[in-house]
Structures are given as structure tokens and as C-alpha cells.
Coordinates of C-alpha atoms in Angstrom, one line a residue:
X17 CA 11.2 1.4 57.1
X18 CA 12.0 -2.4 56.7
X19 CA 8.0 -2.7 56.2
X20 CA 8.1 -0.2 53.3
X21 CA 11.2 -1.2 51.2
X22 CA 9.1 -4.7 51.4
X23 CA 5.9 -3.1 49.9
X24 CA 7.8 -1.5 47.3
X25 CA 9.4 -4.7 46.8
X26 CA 6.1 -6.4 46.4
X27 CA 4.7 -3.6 44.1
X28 CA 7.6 -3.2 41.5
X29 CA 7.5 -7.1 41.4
X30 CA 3.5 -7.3 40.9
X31 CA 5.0 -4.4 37.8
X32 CA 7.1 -6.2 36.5
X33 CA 4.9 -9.5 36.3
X34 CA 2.1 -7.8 34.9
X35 CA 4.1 -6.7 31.9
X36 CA 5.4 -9.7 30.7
X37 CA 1.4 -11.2 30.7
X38 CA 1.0 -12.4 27.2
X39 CA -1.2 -10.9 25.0
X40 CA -4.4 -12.5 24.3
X41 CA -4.9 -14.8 21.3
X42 CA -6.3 -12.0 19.3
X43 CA -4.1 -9.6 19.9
X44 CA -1.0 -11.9 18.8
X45 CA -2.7 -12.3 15.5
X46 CA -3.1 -9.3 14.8
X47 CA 0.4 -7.8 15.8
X48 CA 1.7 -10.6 13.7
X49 CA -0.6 -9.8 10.8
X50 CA 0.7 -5.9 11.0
X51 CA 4.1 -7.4 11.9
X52 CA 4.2 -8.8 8.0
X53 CA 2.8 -5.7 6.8
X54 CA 6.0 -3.5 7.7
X55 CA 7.9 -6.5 6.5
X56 CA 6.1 -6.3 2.9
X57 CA 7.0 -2.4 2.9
X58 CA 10.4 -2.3 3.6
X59 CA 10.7 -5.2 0.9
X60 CA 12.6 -4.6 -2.4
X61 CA 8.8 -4.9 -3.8
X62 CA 7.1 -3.3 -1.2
X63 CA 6.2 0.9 -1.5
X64 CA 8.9 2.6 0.8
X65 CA 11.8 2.4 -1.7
X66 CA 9.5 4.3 -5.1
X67 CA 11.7 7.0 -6.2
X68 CA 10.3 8.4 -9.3
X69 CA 7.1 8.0 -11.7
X70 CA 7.9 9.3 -14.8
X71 CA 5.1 9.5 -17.5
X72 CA 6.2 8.3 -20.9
X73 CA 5.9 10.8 -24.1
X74 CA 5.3 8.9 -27.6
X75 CA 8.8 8.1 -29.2
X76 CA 12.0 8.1 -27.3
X77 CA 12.6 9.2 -23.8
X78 CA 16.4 9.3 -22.3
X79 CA 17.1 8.0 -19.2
X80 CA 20.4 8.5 -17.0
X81 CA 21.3 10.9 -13.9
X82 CA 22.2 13.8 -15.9
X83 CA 20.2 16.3 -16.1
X84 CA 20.2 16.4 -19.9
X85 CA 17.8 13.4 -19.9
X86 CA 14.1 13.7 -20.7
X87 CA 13.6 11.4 -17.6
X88 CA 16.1 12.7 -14.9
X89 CA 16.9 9.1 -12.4
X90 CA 18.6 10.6 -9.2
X91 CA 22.2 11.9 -10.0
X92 CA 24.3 10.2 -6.8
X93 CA 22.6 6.5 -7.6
X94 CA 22.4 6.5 -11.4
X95 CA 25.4 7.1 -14.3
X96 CA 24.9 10.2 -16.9
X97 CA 23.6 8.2 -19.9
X98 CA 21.3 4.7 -19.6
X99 CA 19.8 4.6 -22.5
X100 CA 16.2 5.3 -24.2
X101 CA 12.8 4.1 -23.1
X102 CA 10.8 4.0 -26.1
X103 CA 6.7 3.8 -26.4
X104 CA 5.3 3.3 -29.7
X105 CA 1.7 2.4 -30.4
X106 CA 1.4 0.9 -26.6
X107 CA 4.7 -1.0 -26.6
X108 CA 7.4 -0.6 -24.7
X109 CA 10.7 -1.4 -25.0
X110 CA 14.5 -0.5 -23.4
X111 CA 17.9 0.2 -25.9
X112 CA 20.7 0.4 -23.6
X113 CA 23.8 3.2 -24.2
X114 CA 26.6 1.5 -25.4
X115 CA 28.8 1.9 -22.1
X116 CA 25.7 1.1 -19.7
X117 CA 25.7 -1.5 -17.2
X118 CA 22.0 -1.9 -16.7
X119 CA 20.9 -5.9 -16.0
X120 CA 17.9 -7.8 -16.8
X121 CA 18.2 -10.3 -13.5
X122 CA 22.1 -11.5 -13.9
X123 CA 22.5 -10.7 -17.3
X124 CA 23.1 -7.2 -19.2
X125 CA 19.8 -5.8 -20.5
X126 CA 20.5 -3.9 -24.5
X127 CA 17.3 -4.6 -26.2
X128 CA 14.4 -5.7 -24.0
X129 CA 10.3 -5.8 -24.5
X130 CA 9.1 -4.2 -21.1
X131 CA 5.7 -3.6 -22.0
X132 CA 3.2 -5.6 -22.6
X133 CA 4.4 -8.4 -20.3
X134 CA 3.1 -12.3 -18.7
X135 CA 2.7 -11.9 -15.4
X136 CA 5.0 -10.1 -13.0
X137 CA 6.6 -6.8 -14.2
X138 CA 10.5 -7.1 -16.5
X139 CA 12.3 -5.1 -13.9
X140 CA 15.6 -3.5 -14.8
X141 CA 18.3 -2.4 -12.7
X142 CA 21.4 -0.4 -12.2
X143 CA 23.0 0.1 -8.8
X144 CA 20.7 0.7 -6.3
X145 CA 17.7 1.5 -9.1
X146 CA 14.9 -0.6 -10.3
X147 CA 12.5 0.1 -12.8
X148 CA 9.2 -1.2 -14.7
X149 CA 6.4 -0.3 -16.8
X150 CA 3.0 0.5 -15.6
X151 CA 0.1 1.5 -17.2
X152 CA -2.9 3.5 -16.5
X153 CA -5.9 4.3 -18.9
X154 CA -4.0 4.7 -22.2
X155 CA -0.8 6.5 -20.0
X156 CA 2.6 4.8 -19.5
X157 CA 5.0 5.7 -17.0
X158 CA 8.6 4.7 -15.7
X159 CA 7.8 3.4 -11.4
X160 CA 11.3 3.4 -9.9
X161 CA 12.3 2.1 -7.0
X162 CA 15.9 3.2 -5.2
X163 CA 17.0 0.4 -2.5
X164 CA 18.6 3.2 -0.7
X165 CA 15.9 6.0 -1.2
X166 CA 15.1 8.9 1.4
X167 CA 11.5 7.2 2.2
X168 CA 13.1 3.5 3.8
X169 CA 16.1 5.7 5.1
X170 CA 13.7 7.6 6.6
X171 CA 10.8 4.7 7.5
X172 CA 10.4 4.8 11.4
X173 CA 7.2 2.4 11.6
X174 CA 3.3 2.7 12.0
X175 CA 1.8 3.9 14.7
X176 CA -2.0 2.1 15.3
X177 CA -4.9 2.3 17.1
X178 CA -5.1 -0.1 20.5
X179 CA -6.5 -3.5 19.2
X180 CA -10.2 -3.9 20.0
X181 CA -11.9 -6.5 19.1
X182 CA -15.3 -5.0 19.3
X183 CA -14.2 -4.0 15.8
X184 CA -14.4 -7.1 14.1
X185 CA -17.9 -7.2 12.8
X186 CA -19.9 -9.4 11.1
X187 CA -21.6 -8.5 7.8
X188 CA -23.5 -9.5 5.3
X189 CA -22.4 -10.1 1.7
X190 CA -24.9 -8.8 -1.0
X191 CA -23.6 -10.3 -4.7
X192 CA -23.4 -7.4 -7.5
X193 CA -21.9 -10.0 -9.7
X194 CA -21.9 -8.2 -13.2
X195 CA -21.6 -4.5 -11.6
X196 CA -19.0 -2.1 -12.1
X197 CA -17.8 0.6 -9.8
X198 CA -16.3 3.7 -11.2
X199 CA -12.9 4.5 -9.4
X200 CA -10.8 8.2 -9.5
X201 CA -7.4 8.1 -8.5
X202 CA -5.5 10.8 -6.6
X203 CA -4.2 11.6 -10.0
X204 CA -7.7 12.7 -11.1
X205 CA -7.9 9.0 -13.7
X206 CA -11.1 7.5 -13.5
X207 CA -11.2 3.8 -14.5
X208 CA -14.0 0.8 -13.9
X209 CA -13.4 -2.0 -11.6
X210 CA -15.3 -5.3 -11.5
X211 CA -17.4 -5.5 -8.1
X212 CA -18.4 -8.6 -6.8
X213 CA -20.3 -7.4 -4.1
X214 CA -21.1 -5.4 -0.8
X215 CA -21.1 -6.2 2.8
X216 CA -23.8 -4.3 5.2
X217 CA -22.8 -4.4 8.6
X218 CA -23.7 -2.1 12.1
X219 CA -21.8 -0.3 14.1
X220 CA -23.7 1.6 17.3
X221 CA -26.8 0.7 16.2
X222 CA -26.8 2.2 12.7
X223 CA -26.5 0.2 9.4
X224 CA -23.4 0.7 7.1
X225 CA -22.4 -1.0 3.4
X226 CA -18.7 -1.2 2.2
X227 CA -18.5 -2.0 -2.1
X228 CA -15.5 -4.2 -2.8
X229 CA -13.5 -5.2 -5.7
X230 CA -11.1 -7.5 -6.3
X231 CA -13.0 -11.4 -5.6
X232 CA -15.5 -12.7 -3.9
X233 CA -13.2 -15.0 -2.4
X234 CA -10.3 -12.0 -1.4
X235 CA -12.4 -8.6 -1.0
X236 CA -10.7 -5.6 -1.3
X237 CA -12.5 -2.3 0.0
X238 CA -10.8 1.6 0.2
X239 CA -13.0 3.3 2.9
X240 CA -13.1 6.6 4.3
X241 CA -14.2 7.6 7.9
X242 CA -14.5 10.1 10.3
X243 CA -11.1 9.8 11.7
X244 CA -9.5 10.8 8.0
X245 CA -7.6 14.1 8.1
X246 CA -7.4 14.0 12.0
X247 CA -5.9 10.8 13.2
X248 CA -5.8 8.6 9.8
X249 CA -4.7 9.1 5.9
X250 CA -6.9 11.7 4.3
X251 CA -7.5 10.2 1.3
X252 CA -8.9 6.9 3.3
X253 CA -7.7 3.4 3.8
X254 CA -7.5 -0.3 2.8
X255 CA -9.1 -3.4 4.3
X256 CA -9.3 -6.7 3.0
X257 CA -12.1 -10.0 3.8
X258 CA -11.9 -13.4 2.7
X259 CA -15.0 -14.9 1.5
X260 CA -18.2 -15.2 3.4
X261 CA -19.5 -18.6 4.4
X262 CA -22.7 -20.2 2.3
X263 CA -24.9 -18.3 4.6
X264 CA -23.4 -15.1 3.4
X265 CA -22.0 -14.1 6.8
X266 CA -18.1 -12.7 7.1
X267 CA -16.2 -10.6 9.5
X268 CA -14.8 -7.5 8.6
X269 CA -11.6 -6.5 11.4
X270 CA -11.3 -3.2 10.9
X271 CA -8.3 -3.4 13.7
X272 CA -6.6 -4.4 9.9
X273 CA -7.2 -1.3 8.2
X274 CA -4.3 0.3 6.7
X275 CA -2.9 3.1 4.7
X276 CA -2.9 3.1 1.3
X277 CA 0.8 3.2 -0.5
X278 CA 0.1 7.3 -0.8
X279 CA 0.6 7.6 3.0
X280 CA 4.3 6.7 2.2
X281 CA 5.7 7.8 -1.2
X282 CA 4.4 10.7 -3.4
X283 CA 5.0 8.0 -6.4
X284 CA 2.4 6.5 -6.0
X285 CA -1.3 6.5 -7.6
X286 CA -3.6 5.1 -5.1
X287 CA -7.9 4.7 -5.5
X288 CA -10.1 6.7 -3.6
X289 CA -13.0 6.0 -1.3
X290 CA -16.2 5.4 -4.0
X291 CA -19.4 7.8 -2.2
X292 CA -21.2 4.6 -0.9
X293 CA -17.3 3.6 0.9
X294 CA -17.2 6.8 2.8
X295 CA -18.5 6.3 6.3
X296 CA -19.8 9.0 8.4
X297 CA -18.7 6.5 11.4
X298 CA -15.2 7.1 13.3
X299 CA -13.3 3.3 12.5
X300 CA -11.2 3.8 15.7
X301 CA -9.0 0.6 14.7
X302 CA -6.1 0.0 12.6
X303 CA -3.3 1.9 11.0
X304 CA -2.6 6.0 12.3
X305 CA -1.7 8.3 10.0
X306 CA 0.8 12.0 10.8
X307 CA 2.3 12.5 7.8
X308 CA 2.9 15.1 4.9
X309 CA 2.2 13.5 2.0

């Protein structure tokens, strides 16, 4: 018996020791990378706290929690009357109602320009609410954002793939300087994008191209793959590359894939996949999806 309690000794020991190995170089990178990403989420600019987008008519729109309002903000977390949002001939501005208490940073917002602006977004706020202008094709719409809204409330973290590193891949970048790639929505808008190029990579064997947009020195691709609608978002996901090197070479870690800001809010209008971006591959790396939206 005194033999046994030993070996168990030894074995829950040798358990114990083996958990608290470190993880590999790699690995720590990448946790830390994805580490960031729920960080950038859960931020007072990140996608979890959208509570509204609210497309803007010509002329006046009301804003407040009643229910009178032409744009209704959410009762418990906004007084009756804010105010009117007015578009006119692209513009956008904010007149406050007389009792309001809606700030522009510190200071009480009346009469503010939101739209066209320098730079970041004029945000306004009022309790736990912020809003902002944002444009798409020739529409206008109110994005708000509640600190204390039912998607961070509710936030309980991103389940992912295991981390392989047989899924960091070199690839080839092809320069399309000059070419355009024609981009739909979820929302059904189509709108052009510059692209700066394409990388061609393999996976088992069998050649595949990604088109980016954004830089060639910060690539930014939406791909689908065979895992969407079974393991991963539907609608496909994001990956980003720095530039290649002056032999055109880069890797592409598809252990950094991750869902687009649809996967989390319904207020949200999020690019999908171009033809040439949907693979017929299963990208077994990065970000799970198992949600409703």
C-alpha cells in the first residue's frame, strides 16, 4: 500500500509539473496578440457596447428615450427629450433641448457640427450613451454605443481554435496597385475599395490567393472558409499582414483570424468575403464562432 500511495504521489506530482510547462514562444505571442483583442472589444471604442444604428431621414430627426422620438435611444439610460439630429445636404449637425444635459468631452454640447469631421469621430454623450456620425454610400446614420449595454453585460469571451503553427504560411504578394475591388455589406451596400494587392499561398498541396485592402504596408483581408456556418462566423472573418519583404515574401498566421464586429452586435455593418476571398479550404486556426447573430 505504502508502494502505491508513493506512485500516486509521483504521478499527481509529474501532473502537476507538466501543467505549469510554459508555453512555447509562439504560443505566448499569439495568446498575448488575442489577449489585446478582447481588451480592444470591451473598450469604450471597441464593438461590444453598440446599441443602436439609426439611419438619418433628410431634415430633423428627434432624439431622447421616449418613445415619441423619431430615433427612440433606450428608455432606462436616456432622458425623454435630447434634442434634434439634423442632415441637410450631407451635413450634420446636433441642437440640444433646452433642459438636456448631453456633453461634448467636459463641456455641454447645444449647437455642434458632427458631420463632416477631421479625423476621429465628435462623439456626444449622456449617461451611459455615446453617439457619432457615420456614413455609408450617400446614407447617414446615428452608431450608439451604451457603456452598460446587454452585449458587454453579456460578453463571456472567444473561444479559438488550438494554436498551430503549421498555419502560418508564407505567401506571395502580387501588386494590383491601381485596382479596385467591389465590396457588399451585410446590409446589401456595395461600395469600391482600393486594393493594393494579393497574396497566393498553399495549403495541402493546392494553391490559394487572398485580395486585400487597406496598404501594402498593413493588409487587411475578409475571407471565408469551409469551417463558416459550422465552427466559425457565417459571414467570414478578418486577418491582417504587414508588409512583405523586397522579395515579395510575407506570412499570413491564420491562428490570427478573427470575427468580424457582426459576430457581436447586430449594429454593425460589416464587408463580406469578395468571390476570389472565399476558400474552399477548412482554416482550422483562429477565432470560433456559436452565436445568433
Amino acid at each position: 500500500m505504502t508502494k502505491y500511495i508513493k506512485s500516486l504521489g509521483t504521478l499527481v506530482l509529474s501532473v502537476l509539473l507538466f501543467s505549469f510547462i510554459d508555453d512555447s514562444p509562439y504560443e505566448t505571442t499569439i495568446k498575448s496578440w488575442h489577449q489585446k483583442r478582447i481588451e480592444g472589444l470591451k473598450a469604450e471604442e471597441g464593438w461590444l457596447n453598440l446599441a443602436g444604428l439609426f439611419w438619418l431621414e433628410e431634415g430633423e430627426n428627434t432624439i431622447g428615450g421616449d418613445k415619441s422620438n423619431s430615433i427612440k435611444f433606450p428608455a432606462d439610460h436616456a432622458d425623454a427629450f435630447l434634442g434634434k439630429i439634423i442632415l441637410k445636404n450631407g451635413k450634420v449637425s446636433y441642437e440640444s433641448a433646452s433642459n438636456a444635459v448631453v456633453n461634448l468631452g467636459t463641456e455641454p454640447a447645444k449647437n455642434v457640427d458632427l458631420f463632416p469631421y477631421s479625423g476621429k469621430p465628435t462623439v456626444l454623450s449622456h449617461k451611459t450613451l455615446r453617439w457619432f456620425i457615420i456614413q455609408r454610400g450617400d446614407k447617414y446614420a446615428i452608431r450608439l454605443r451604451d457603456l452598460e449595454g446587454e452585449y458587454i453585460k453579456n460578453f463571456k469571451g472567444i473561444e479559438t481554435f488550438p494554436i498551430n503553427q503549421e498555419w502560418k504560411v508564407k505567401a506571395k504578394f502580387i501588386p494590383t496597385e491601381g485596382k479596385k475591388l467591389k465590396i457588399t455589406d451585410i446590409t446589401g451596400r456595395t461600395y469600391e475599395q482600393d486594393s493594393p494587392g494579393k497574396l497566393v499561398f498553399t495549403v495541402d498541396g493546392k494553391e490559394y490567393s487572398l485580395e486585400a485592402t487597406g496598404t501594402k504596408e498593413h493588409l487587411h483581408f475578409v475571407y471565408g472558409d469551409a469551417t463558416n456556418k459550422h465552427e466559425t462566423y457565417g459571414a467570414g472573418r478578418f486577418l491582417d499582414a504587414e508588409a512583405p519583404d523586397a522579395n515579395g515574401d510575407i506570412y499570413i498566421d491564420f491562428n490570427k483570424s478573427y470575427n468580424p464586429p457582426c459576430a457581436f452586435t447586430p449594429y454593425a455593418t460589416c464587408p463580406l468575403p469578395t468571390k476570389e476571398n472565399i476558400l474552399t479550404v477548412a482554416i482550422k486556426a483562429g477565432e470560433k464562432y456559436h452565436g445568433s447573430h
